[in-house]
Coordinates of N, CA and C in Angstrom, one line a residue:
M1 N -34.2 22.1 13.9 CA -33.9 22.7 14.6 C -33.9 24.1 14.7
A2 N -33.6 25.1 15.3 CA -34.2 26.4 15.2 C -32.9 27.5 14.4
W3 N -33.5 28.6 14.2 CA -33.0 29.4 13.1 C -31.8 30.1 14.3
A4 N -32.1 30.1 15.1 CA -31.1 31.0 15.8 C -30.0 30.0 16.6
E5 N -29.9 28.6 16.7 CA -29.4 27.5 17.1 C -28.1 27.2 15.5
W6 N -29.3 27.3 14.6 CA -28.1 27.5 13.3 C -26.9 28.4 12.7
E7 N -27.7 29.8 13.5 CA -26.7 30.8 13.2 C -25.7 30.7 14.7
Q8 N -26.0 30.2 15.5 CA -25.0 30.3 16.5 C -24.0 29.3 16.2
L9 N -24.2 28.3 15.6 CA -23.9 26.9 15.2 C -22.4 27.7 13.7
K10 N -23.3 28.4 13.1 CA -22.2 29.0 12.1 C -21.4 29.8 12.5
A11 N -21.8 30.7 13.7 CA -20.7 31.5 14.2 C -19.8 31.0 14.8
E12 N -19.9 29.9 16.2 CA -18.5 28.8 16.3 C -18.0 28.2 15.3
A13 N -18.1 28.2 14.1 CA -17.6 27.6 13.0 C -16.6 28.2 12.5
A14 N -17.0 29.6 12.5 CA -16.7 30.6 11.8 C -15.3 31.3 12.9
D15 N -15.8 31.1 14.1 CA -14.4 31.2 15.0 C -13.5 30.3 15.1
K16 N -13.7 28.9 14.8 CA -12.4 28.3 14.8 C -12.1 27.9 13.6
A17 N -12.4 28.9 12.4 CA -11.8 28.9 11.2 C -10.3 28.4 11.0
G18 N -9.5 29.1 12.2 CA -7.8 28.8 12.4 C -7.8 27.5 12.4
T19 N -8.6 26.5 12.8 CA -7.8 25.4 13.1 C -8.6 24.7 12.0
Q20 N -7.6 23.7 11.3 CA -7.8 23.1 10.0 C -7.0 21.7 10.4
M21 N -7.5 20.8 9.3 CA -6.5 19.5 9.5 C -5.5 19.3 8.4
R22 N -4.8 19.3 9.3 CA -3.1 18.6 8.7 C -2.8 17.7 8.1
L23 N -2.4 17.2 7.0 CA -2.3 15.3 6.5 C -1.0 16.1 6.0
N24 N -0.1 14.4 6.7 CA 1.4 14.9 6.4 C 1.8 15.6 6.9
T25 N 2.1 16.5 7.9 CA 2.1 17.9 8.4 C 2.7 17.9 9.8
A26 N 3.4 18.0 10.3 CA 3.9 18.2 12.1 C 3.2 19.2 12.6
E27 N 2.5 19.7 13.7 CA 2.4 20.8 14.3 C 3.3 22.0 13.2
P28 N 3.1 23.2 13.1 CA 3.8 24.0 13.1 C 4.8 24.4 14.4
G29 N 6.0 23.9 14.0 CA 6.9 24.4 15.1 C 6.9 23.3 16.1
G30 N 6.4 22.6 15.6 CA 6.6 21.2 16.7 C 7.8 20.5 16.7
G31 N 8.1 19.5 18.1 CA 9.1 19.1 17.9 C 9.0 17.7 17.2
G32 N 10.1 17.1 16.9 CA 10.2 15.9 16.4 C 9.9 14.8 17.0
S33 N 8.7 14.6 17.4 CA 8.4 13.4 18.2 C 8.0 12.0 17.3
K34 N 8.2 11.1 17.5 CA 8.2 9.8 17.2 C 7.1 9.2 16.5
K35 N 6.0 10.0 17.9 CA 4.4 9.4 18.0 C 3.3 9.5 16.3
G36 N 3.1 8.8 15.9 CA 2.7 8.9 14.6 C 3.3 8.4 13.6
D37 N 4.1 8.3 13.7 CA 5.0 7.4 12.8 C 4.8 6.1 12.1
L38 N 4.8 6.2 10.8 CA 4.7 4.5 10.1 C 5.9 3.8 10.2
A39 N 5.0 2.4 10.6 CA 6.5 1.8 11.0 C 5.7 0.9 10.7
V40 N 6.8 -0.7 9.6 CA 6.5 -1.6 8.8 C 7.3 -2.4 8.9
N41 N 7.6 -3.8 9.2 CA 8.5 -4.1 9.2 C 8.2 -5.8 8.1
Q42 N 9.0 -6.2 7.7 CA 9.3 -7.5 6.7 C 7.6 -8.4 6.8
T43 N 7.2 -8.8 7.8 CA 6.3 -10.0 8.5 C 5.3 -9.1 7.6
D44 N 4.8 -7.7 8.5 CA 4.0 -7.0 7.7 C 3.6 -7.1 6.5
L45 N 4.8 -6.3 5.6 CA 4.3 -6.6 4.1 C 4.3 -7.9 3.4
S46 N 5.2 -9.1 4.0 CA 4.9 -10.1 3.5 C 3.3 -10.9 3.5
G47 N 2.6 -10.2 5.4 CA 1.1 -11.0 5.3 C 0.5 -10.1 4.2
V48 N 1.1 -9.0 4.0 CA -0.1 -8.3 3.3 C -0.2 -8.9 1.5
R49 N 1.0 -9.1 1.1 CA 1.5 -9.8 0.0 C 0.7 -10.5 -0.4
D50 N 1.0 -11.6 0.6 CA 0.1 -13.0 0.6 C -1.1 -13.0 0.7
D51 N -2.0 -11.9 1.5 CA -3.4 -11.9 1.2 C -3.6 -11.5 -0.3
A52 N -3.1 -10.5 -0.4 CA -3.7 -10.0 -1.5 C -3.7 -10.7 -3.0
D53 N -1.9 -12.0 -2.7 CA -2.2 -12.9 -3.8 C -3.4 -14.2 -3.9
K54 N -3.7 -14.6 -2.5 CA -4.5 -15.6 -2.3 C -6.1 -14.9 -2.6
L55 N -6.1 -13.5 -2.6 CA -7.6 -12.8 -2.8 C -7.3 -12.4 -4.5
H56 N -6.5 -12.2 -5.0 CA -6.3 -12.5 -6.6 C -7.0 -13.9 -6.9
N57 N -6.2 -14.7 -6.8 CA -6.2 -16.3 -7.1 C -7.9 -16.1 -7.0
R58 N -8.0 -16.6 -5.6 CA -9.7 -16.5 -5.4 C -10.9 -15.9 -6.1
L59 N -10.6 -14.3 -6.0 CA -11.6 -13.6 -6.8 C -12.6 -14.4 -8.1
W60 N -11.3 -14.5 -9.0 CA -11.7 -15.1 -10.6 C -12.6 -16.7 -10.1
N61 N -12.3 -17.1 -9.4 CA -12.8 -19.0 -9.3 C -13.6 -18.6 -8.3
E62 N -13.9 -18.0 -7.2 CA -14.9 -17.8 -6.4 C -15.9 -16.8 -6.5
A63 N -15.9 -15.4 -6.7 CA -16.9 -14.4 -7.1 C -17.5 -14.1 -8.4
R64 N -16.5 -14.6 -9.4 CA -17.3 -14.3 -11.2 C -18.3 -15.1 -11.0
V65 N -19.6 -14.3 -11.8 CA -20.8 -14.9 -12.1 C -20.7 -16.1 -13.5
A66 N -21.6 -17.3 -12.9 CA -21.1 -18.4 -14.5 C -21.9 -17.7 -15.6
V67 N -20.9 -16.7 -16.4 CA -21.2 -16.4 -17.5 C -21.9 -17.0 -18.5
P68 N -22.1 -18.1 -19.2 CA -22.9 -19.1 -19.6 C -24.3 -18.9 -19.2
T69 N -24.5 -19.0 -17.5 CA -25.5 -19.2 -16.9 C -26.5 -17.8 -17.4
S70 N -25.5 -16.6 -16.7 CA -26.0 -15.1 -16.6 C -26.8 -15.2 -18.0
E71 N -26.0 -15.3 -19.2 CA -26.4 -15.2 -20.5 C -27.6 -15.5 -20.8
T72 N -27.3 -17.1 -20.4 CA -28.3 -17.8 -21.2 C -29.9 -17.3 -20.4
A73 N -29.5 -17.0 -19.0 CA -30.8 -16.0 -18.3 C -31.6 -14.7 -18.8
A74 N -30.2 -13.9 -19.2 CA -30.3 -12.7 -19.7 C -31.2 -13.2 -21.1
G75 N -31.1 -14.2 -21.9 CA -31.8 -14.5 -23.4 C -32.8 -14.8 -23.4
D76 N -32.9 -15.9 -22.3 CA -34.3 -16.4 -22.0 C -35.0 -15.8 -21.5
L77 N -34.5 -15.0 -20.4 CA -36.3 -14.1 -19.7 C -37.1 -13.2 -20.4
P78 N -36.6 -12.4 -22.0 CA -37.4 -11.7 -22.5 C -38.6 -12.8 -23.4
K79 N -38.1 -14.7 -23.4 CA -38.8 -15.3 -24.2 C -39.9 -15.5 -23.3
Q80 N -39.7 -15.3 -22.7 CA -40.7 -15.8 -21.4 C -42.1 -14.4 -20.7
G81 N -41.3 -13.6 -21.6 CA -42.4 -11.9 -20.9 C -42.1 -11.4 -20.0
F82 N -40.5 -11.5 -19.7 CA -40.1 -10.7 -18.3 C -38.9 -9.9 -19.2
E83 N -39.5 -8.6 -19.2 CA -37.9 -7.2 -19.5 C -36.8 -7.4 -18.9
L84 N -36.3 -8.4 -17.6 CA -35.3 -8.3 -17.0 C -34.3 -8.9 -17.2
G85 N -34.4 -9.1 -19.1 CA -33.1 -9.9 -19.4 C -32.3 -8.7 -19.7
G86 N -32.4 -7.9 -20.6 CA -31.5 -6.5 -20.7 C -30.8 -6.4 -19.4
A87 N -31.6 -5.9 -18.3 CA -31.0 -5.9 -17.2 C -30.1 -7.1 -15.9
L88 N -30.2 -8.1 -16.6 CA -29.5 -9.0 -15.8 C -28.4 -8.8 -16.4
Q89 N -28.0 -8.7 -18.3 CA -27.1 -8.8 -18.7 C -26.2 -7.6 -18.4
H90 N -26.6 -6.2 -18.5 CA -25.9 -5.3 -17.9 C -25.6 -5.5 -16.6
V91 N -26.1 -5.9 -15.1 CA -25.6 -6.2 -14.1 C -24.3 -7.3 -13.8
A92 N -24.4 -8.5 -15.1 CA -23.4 -9.2 -15.0 C -22.2 -8.8 -15.5
D93 N -22.5 -7.7 -16.8 CA -21.2 -7.3 -17.4 C -20.8 -6.5 -16.7
R94 N -21.2 -5.6 -16.3 CA -20.9 -4.9 -14.9 C -19.9 -5.3 -13.6
W95 N -20.5 -6.6 -12.9 CA -20.3 -7.4 -12.0 C -18.7 -7.9 -12.3
D96 N -18.3 -8.2 -13.8 CA -17.7 -8.7 -14.3 C -15.9 -7.9 -14.3
V97 N -16.6 -6.6 -15.1 CA -16.1 -5.5 -14.9 C -14.9 -5.2 -13.8
Q98 N -16.2 -4.9 -12.4 CA -15.7 -4.8 -11.5 C -14.8 -5.5 -11.0
L99 N -14.6 -6.9 -11.1 CA -14.2 -8.2 -10.8 C -13.0 -7.7 -11.1
K100 N -12.9 -7.9 -12.5 CA -11.6 -8.0 -13.2 C -10.9 -6.8 -12.5
S101 N -11.3 -5.4 -12.4 CA -10.2 -4.4 -11.4 C -10.1 -5.0 -10.4
L102 N -10.7 -5.2 -9.8 CA -10.1 -5.4 -7.9 C -9.4 -6.6 -8.3
K103 N -9.4 -7.4 -9.1 CA -8.5 -8.7 -9.0 C -7.3 -8.3 -9.6
D104 N -7.3 -6.8 -10.6 CA -5.9 -6.2 -11.3 C -5.8 -5.6 -10.1
A105 N -5.9 -5.1 -9.4 CA -5.5 -4.4 -7.9 C -4.7 -5.1 -7.4
C106 N -5.8 -6.2 -6.7 CA -4.9 -7.1 -6.1 C -3.3 -7.3 -6.2
G107 N -4.1 -7.8 -8.0 CA -2.2 -8.5 -8.2 C -1.5 -7.5 -8.2
H108 N -1.6 -6.1 -8.7 CA -0.8 -4.9 -8.4 C -0.3 -4.8 -7.0
I109 N -0.9 -4.9 -5.9 CA -0.1 -4.6 -5.1 C 0.3 -5.7 -4.5
A110 N 0.4 -6.9 -5.1 CA 1.4 -8.1 -4.6 C 2.6 -7.4 -5.4
N111 N 2.3 -7.8 -6.4 CA 4.1 -7.0 -7.3 C 4.0 -5.9 -6.9
H112 N 3.6 -4.5 -6.4 CA 4.5 -3.8 -5.5 C 5.2 -3.8 -4.6
I113 N 4.7 -5.2 -4.0 CA 5.3 -5.6 -2.7 C 6.9 -6.0 -3.0
D114 N 6.5 -7.3 -3.1 CA 7.8 -7.9 -4.3 C 8.9 -6.8 -4.9
F115 N 8.1 -6.2 -5.9 CA 9.1 -5.0 -6.2 C 10.1 -4.1 -5.0
T116 N 9.5 -3.6 -4.3 CA 9.9 -3.1 -3.4 C 10.3 -3.9 -2.5
K117 N 10.3 -4.8 -2.2 CA 11.5 -5.3 -1.3 C 12.5 -5.8 -1.8
Y118 N 12.6 -6.0 -3.0 CA 13.5 -6.2 -4.1 C 14.3 -5.2 -4.2
V119 N 14.0 -4.1 -4.2 CA 14.6 -2.2 -4.5 C 15.5 -2.4 -2.9
H120 N 14.6 -2.5 -2.2 CA 15.1 -2.2 -0.4 C 16.1 -3.2 -0.3
Q121 N 16.2 -4.3 -0.6 CA 17.6 -5.5 -0.4 C 18.6 -4.6 -1.2
G122 N 18.1 -4.1 -2.4 CA 19.6 -3.4 -3.0 C 20.0 -2.4 -2.4
D123 N 18.8 -1.5 -1.6 CA 19.5 -0.3 -1.2 C 20.1 -1.0 0.1
D124 N 19.7 -2.0 0.6 CA 20.1 -2.5 1.8 C 21.6 -2.9 1.6
Q125 N 21.9 -3.5 0.9 CA 23.5 -3.7 0.4 C 24.3 -3.0 -0.2
Y126 N 23.3 -1.9 -0.4 CA 24.4 -0.7 -0.8 C 24.7 -0.1 0.2
V127 N 24.2 0.1 1.4 CA 24.2 0.8 2.3 C 25.8 0.2 3.3
L128 N 25.1 -0.6 3.4 CA 26.1 -1.9 4.2 C 27.7 -1.9 3.4
N129 N 27.5 -1.9 2.4 CA 29.2 -2.2 1.7 C 29.9 -0.6 2.0
R130 N 29.2 0.4 1.4 CA 29.4 1.7 1.8 C 29.7 2.0 3.4
V131 N 28.9 1.7 4.2 CA 29.3 1.7 5.8 C 30.6 1.0 6.3
S132 N 30.7 -0.3 5.6 CA 31.7 -1.1 6.0 C 33.0 -0.9 5.2
S133 N 33.1 -0.1 4.1 CA 34.5 0.0 3.6 C 34.4 1.6 4.3
I134 N 33.9 2.3 4.6 CA 34.0 3.8 5.5 C 34.8 3.0 7.0
A135 N 34.5 2.0 7.1 CA 34.5 1.1 8.8 C 36.1 0.8 8.5
T136 N 36.4 0.1 7.7 CA 37.9 -0.1 7.3 C 38.9 0.8 7.2
L137 N 38.8 1.8 5.8 CA 39.2 3.2 6.3 C 39.1 3.7 7.5
D138 N 38.4 3.9 8.3 CA 38.5 4.6 10.0 C 39.7 3.8 10.9
Q139 N 39.8 2.4 10.4 CA 40.2 1.5 10.9 C 41.6 1.8 10.5
A140 N 42.3 2.0 9.2 CA 43.3 2.5 8.9 C 44.1 3.5 9.1
F141 N 43.1 4.8 9.2 CA 43.7 5.8 10.0 C 44.2 5.8 11.6
D142 N 43.4 4.6 12.6 CA 43.3 4.4 14.0 C 44.9 4.4 14.6
D143 N 45.6 5.2 15.1 CA 46.7 5.4 15.6 C 46.9 4.3 16.8
H144 N 45.6 4.1 17.2 CA 45.4 3.3 18.5 C 45.1 1.8 18.2
N145 N 45.4 1.6 16.9 CA 44.5 -0.1 16.2 C 45.9 -0.8 16.8
A146 N 46.6 -0.5 16.4 CA 48.2 -1.7 16.5 C 49.4 -0.6 17.0
P147 N 49.8 -1.1 18.3 CA 51.4 0.0 18.2 C 52.0 0.1 17.4
K148 N 52.2 1.0 17.8 CA 53.6 2.3 17.0 C 54.3 1.5 16.2
G149 N 54.3 1.4 14.4 CA 55.9 0.4 13.9 C 55.0 -0.8 13.3
E150 N 53.8 -0.9 13.9 CA 53.3 -2.1 13.2 C 52.3 -2.0 12.3
K151 N 51.9 -3.1 11.9 CA 50.7 -2.7 10.6 C 49.2 -3.1 11.4
N152 N 48.2 -2.1 10.9 CA 47.0 -1.9 11.8 C 46.2 -3.0 11.0
K153 N 45.1 -3.5 11.6 CA 44.3 -4.9 11.1 C 44.3 -4.5 9.7
A154 N 43.8 -3.4 9.5 CA 43.0 -3.1 7.7 C 44.3 -3.8 7.1
D155 N 45.6 -3.4 7.6 CA 47.0 -3.2 6.3 C 47.2 -5.1 6.1
N156 N 46.8 -5.8 6.6 CA 46.8 -7.1 6.4 C 46.3 -7.5 5.2

């Protein structure tokens, strides 16, 4: 790339300095468009939870390096004149640490989705109870609910 071309690209970038990436914000003065809003349903969450749980359970059984085999090989290699024993042991130890970390993260995802589902069920029930009681209260004050002199449905 020629120096002049580099200087031109820098100048163009400086001219565009007002244009920046915005995360989690709307355009300044922008409308209330629904485009880009996150929408998740229970089926989506259940699928993520189940996949995280399956991965959590499979990781230890299928991705774990056989510890006795790795330790045996790491110990036997130096005896046979190879200097790779310590490196093999280090790799096996790091793999095990990373595997445990990934397994814990998958378990955390599954548990968090379960907890979130439980909390939102309680929130939904609370809102339903509040809205239902307001509807009953409104019904009692509605003159059109029952003819004059007769009890409203809410009074029964």
